[in-house]
Short mmCIF file of C-alpha atoms in Angstrom, two decimals:
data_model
loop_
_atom_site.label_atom_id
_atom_site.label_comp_id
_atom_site.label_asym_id
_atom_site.label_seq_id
_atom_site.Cartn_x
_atom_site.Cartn_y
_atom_site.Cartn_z
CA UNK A 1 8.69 11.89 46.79
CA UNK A 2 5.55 11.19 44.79
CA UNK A 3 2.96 13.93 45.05
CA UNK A 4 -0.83 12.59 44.51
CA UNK A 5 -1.98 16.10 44.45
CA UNK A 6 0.01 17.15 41.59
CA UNK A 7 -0.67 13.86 40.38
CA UNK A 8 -4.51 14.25 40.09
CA UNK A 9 -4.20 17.64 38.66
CA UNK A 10 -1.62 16.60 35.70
CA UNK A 11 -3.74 17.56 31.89
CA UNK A 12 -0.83 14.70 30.62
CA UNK A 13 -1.42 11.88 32.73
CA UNK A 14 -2.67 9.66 29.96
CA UNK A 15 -0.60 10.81 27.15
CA UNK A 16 2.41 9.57 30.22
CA UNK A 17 0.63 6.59 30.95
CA UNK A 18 0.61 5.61 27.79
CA UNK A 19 4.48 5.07 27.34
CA UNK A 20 6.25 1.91 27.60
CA UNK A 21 8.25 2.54 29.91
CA UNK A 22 6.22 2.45 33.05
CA UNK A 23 5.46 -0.80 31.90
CA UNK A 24 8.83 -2.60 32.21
CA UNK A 25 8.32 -6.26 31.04
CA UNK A 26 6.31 -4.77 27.45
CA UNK A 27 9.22 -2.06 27.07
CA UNK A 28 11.90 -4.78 27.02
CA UNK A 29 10.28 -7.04 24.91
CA UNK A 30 9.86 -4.17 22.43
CA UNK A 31 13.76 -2.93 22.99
CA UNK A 32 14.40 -6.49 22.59
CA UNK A 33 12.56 -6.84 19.10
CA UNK A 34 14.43 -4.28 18.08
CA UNK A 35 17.69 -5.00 19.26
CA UNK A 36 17.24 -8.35 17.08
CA UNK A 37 16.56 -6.85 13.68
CA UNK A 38 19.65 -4.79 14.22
CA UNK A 39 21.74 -7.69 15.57
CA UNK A 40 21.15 -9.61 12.71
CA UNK A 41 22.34 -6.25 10.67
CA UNK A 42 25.43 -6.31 12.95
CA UNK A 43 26.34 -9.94 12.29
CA UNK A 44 26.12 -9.39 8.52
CA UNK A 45 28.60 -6.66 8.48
CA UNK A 46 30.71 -8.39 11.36
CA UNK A 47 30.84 -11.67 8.58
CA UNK A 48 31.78 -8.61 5.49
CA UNK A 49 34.79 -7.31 7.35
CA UNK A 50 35.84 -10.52 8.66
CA UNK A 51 35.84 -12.02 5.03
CA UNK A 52 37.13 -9.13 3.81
CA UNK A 53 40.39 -9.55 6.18
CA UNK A 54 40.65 -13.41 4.65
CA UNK A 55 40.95 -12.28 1.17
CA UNK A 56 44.94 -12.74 0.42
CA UNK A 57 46.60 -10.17 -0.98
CA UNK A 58 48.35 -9.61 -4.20
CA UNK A 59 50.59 -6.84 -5.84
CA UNK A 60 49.06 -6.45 -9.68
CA UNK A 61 45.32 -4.90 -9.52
CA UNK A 62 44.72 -7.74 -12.78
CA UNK A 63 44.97 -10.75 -10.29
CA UNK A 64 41.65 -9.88 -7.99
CA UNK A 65 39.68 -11.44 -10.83
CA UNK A 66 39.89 -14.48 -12.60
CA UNK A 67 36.25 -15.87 -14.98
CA UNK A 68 35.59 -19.40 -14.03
CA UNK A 69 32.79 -21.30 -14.70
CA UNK A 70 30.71 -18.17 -17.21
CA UNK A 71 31.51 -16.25 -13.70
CA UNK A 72 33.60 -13.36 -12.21
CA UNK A 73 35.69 -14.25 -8.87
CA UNK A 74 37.57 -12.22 -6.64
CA UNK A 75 40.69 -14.22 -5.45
CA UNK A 76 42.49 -11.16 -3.91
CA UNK A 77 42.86 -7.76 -2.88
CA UNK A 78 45.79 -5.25 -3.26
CA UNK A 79 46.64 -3.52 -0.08
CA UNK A 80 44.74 -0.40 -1.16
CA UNK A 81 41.95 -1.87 -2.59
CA UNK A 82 41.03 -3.52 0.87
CA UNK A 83 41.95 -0.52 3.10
CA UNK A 84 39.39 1.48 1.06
CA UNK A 85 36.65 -1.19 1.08
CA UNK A 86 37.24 -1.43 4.54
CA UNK A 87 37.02 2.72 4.96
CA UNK A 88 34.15 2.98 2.80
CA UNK A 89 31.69 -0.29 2.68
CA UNK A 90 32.91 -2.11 6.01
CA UNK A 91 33.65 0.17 8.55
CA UNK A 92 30.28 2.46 7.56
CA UNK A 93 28.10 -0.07 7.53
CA UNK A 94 29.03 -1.38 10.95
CA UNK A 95 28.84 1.97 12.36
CA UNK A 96 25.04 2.62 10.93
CA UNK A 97 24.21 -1.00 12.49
CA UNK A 98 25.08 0.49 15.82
CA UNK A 99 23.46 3.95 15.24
CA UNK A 100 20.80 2.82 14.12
CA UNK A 101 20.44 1.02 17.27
CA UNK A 102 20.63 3.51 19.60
CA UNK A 103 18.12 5.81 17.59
CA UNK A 104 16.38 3.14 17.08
CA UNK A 105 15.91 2.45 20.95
CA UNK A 106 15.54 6.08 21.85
CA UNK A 107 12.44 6.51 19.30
CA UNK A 108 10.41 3.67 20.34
CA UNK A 109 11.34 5.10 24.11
CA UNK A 110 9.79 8.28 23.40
CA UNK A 111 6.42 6.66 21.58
CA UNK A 112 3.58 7.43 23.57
CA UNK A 113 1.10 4.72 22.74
CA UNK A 114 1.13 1.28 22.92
CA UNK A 115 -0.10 0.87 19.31
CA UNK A 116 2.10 3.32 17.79
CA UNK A 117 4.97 1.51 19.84
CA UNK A 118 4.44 -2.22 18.12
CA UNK A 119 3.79 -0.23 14.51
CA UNK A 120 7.06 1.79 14.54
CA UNK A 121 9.27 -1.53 15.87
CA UNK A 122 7.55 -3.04 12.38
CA UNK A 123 8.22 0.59 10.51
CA UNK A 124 12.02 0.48 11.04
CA UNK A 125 12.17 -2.73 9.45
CA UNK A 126 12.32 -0.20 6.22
CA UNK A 127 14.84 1.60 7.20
CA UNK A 128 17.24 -1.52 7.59
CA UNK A 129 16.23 -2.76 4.01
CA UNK A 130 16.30 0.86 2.09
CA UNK A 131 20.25 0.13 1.01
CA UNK A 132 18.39 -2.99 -0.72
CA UNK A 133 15.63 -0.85 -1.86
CA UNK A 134 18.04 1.95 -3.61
CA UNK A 135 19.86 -0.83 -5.13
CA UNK A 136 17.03 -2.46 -7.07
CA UNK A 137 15.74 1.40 -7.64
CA UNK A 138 18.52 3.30 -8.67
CA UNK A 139 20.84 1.06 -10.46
CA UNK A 140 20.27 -0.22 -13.76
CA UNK A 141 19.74 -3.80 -15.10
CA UNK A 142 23.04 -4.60 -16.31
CA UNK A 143 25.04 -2.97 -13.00
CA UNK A 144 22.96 -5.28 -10.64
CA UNK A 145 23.73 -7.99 -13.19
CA UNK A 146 27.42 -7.36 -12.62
CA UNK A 147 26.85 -7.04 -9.05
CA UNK A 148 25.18 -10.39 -8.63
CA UNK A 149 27.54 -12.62 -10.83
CA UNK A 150 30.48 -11.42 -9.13
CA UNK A 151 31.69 -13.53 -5.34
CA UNK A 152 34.61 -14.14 -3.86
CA UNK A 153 36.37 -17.04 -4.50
CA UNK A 154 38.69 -18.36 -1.43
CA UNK A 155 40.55 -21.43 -1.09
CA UNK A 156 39.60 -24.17 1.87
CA UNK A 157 42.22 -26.11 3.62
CA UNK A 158 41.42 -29.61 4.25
CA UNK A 159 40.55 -29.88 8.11
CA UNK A 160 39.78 -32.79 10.42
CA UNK A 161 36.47 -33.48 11.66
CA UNK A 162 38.12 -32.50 15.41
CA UNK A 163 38.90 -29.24 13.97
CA UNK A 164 35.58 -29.08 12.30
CA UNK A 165 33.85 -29.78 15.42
CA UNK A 166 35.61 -26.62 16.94
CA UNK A 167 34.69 -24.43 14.79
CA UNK A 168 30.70 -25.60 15.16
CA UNK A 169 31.48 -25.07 19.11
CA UNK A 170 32.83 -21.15 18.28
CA UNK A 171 30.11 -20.47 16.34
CA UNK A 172 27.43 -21.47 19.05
CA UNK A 173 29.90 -19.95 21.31
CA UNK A 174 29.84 -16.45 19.34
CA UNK A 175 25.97 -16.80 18.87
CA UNK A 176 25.64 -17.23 22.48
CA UNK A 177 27.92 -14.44 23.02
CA UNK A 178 25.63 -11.67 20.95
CA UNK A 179 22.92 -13.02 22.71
CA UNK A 180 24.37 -12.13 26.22
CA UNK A 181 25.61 -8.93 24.68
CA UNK A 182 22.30 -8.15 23.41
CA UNK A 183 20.74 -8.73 27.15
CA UNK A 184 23.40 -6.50 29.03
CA UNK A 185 22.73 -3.84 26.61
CA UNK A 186 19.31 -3.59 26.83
CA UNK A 187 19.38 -3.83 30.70
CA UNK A 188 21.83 -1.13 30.61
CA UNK A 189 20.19 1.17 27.77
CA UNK A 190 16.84 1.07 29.93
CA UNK A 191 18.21 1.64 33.37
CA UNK A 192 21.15 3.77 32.28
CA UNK A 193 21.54 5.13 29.08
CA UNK A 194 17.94 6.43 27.55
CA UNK A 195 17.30 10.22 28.54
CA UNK A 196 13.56 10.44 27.40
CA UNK A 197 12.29 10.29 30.82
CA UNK A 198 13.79 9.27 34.11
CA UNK A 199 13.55 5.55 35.33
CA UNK A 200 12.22 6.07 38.02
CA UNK A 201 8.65 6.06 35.66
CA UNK A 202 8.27 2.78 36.79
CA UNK A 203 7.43 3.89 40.34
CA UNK A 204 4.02 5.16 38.85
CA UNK A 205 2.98 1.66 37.61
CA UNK A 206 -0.49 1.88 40.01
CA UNK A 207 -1.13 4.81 39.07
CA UNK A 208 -0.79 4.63 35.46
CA UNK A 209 -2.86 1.58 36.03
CA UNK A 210 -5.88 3.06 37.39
CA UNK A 211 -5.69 5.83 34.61
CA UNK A 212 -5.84 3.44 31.88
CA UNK A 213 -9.04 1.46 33.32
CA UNK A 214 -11.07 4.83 33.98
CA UNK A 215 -10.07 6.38 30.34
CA UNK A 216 -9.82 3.54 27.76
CA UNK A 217 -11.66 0.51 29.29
CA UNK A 218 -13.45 -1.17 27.13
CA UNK A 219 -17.33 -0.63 26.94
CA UNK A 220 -17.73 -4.81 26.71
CA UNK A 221 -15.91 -7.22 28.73
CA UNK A 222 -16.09 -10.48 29.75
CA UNK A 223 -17.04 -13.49 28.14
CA UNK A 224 -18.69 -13.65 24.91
CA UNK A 225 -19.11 -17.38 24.63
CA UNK A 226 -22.61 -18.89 23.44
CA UNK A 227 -21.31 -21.91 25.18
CA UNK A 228 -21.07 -20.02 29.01
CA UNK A 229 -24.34 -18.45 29.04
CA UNK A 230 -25.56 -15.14 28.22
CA UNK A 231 -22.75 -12.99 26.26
CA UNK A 232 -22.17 -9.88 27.83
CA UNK A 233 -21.94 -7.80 25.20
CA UNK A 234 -25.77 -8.05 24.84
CA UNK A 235 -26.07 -5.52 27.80
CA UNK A 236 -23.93 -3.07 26.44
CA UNK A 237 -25.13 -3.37 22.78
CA UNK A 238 -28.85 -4.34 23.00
CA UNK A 239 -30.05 -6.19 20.54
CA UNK A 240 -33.14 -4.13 19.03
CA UNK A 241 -36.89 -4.89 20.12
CA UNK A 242 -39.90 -5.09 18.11
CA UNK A 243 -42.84 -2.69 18.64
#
């Protein structure tokens, strides 16, 4: 039960007013902004271990590479080679993806202003590129060189255009599939999941409301327009008058 007399006597009402989460439609957008970067994070390494999996095997460590073309190609993968790329590249950087995620949501949950809330969703952009930042910073010219001219080189059965329209169909069917995904889990991360505060936040929506008009309104509102008269912001900042 909701007690107005505590209420009115809570010193944190507007640092609590202030958080997202009493306002549900802003909080999922910004859950939702989020939950894209990272997607597209989780799709990348998705696409790594898949292609990883497609690389054929082969028995002699000197057959992953072959130069074609003033290039290096891998062709193949011994059975240890892929099991620890998988351990060590795949596997890890699917696992961040989804960690990040859930920190991710949990920090901009606990933010207590609205402009600190849109900064940080655009501040943990840097976190997802700092594996591309320590590349270009820590290793040196010729290693990223090496890096960059290496790719896998796979070979491509000849297909139908039937079986080339299928796989256009999975792929909208696997985009629309993350998409859902991404929904459910942000409808069950807000109701469910998050421990910052309890949902039932939401329930002081009003009040919050009336808090935020009495202690940051704006000292000029209205319109400003030449064109509709008089702007209002005249009678809170007076022009000056000659004596």
């Amino acid at each position: 039960v909701f007690q107005d007399n505590l209420w009115e006597t809570y010193h944190g009402r507007s640092e609590l007013c202030q958080i997202a989460m009493w306002n549900r439609p802003f909080y999922y957008s910004v859950l939702f902004c989020w939950s894209l970067v990272m997607m597209i994070e989780i799709r990348k390494s998705e696409d790594l271990i898949r292609h990883l999996l497609a690389v054929p095997l082969c028995r002699d460590p000197r057959e992953m590479l072959i130069e074609k073309d003033e290039g290096q190609f891998v062709v193949a993968f011994t059975r240890w080679t892929r099991f620890w790329i998988m351990v060590l590249v795949g596997v890890p950087k699917l696992s961040i993806c989804v960690i990040l995620l859930l920190l991710g949501c949990e920090w901009l949950s606990a933010t207590i202003q609205f402009e600190s809330l849109v900064m940080n969703t655009v501040a943990m952009e840097f976190i997802v590129q700092l594996d591309e930042i320590l590349f270009e910073a820590v290793l040196p010219q010729n290693q990223r060189e090496d890096v960059e001219v290496i790719d896998f080189l796979l070979e491509r059965d000849m297909v139908s255009e039937i079986e080339l329209t299928r796989r256009k169909s999975r792929s909208y069917r696997k985009s629309l599939f993350y998409l859902f995904g991404l929904l459910i889990f942000i409808l069950l991360y807000a109701e469910y999941m998050q421990d910052v505060l309890p949902t039932e936040i939401r329930f002081i929506k009003d009040k919050c409301q009336e808090v935020l008009n009495t202690n940051f309104r704006p000292l000029c509102s209205g319109w400003t327009w030449y064109l509709r008269g008089r702007p209002s912001a005249f009678e809170c900042f007076p022009l000056p008058t000659e004596r």
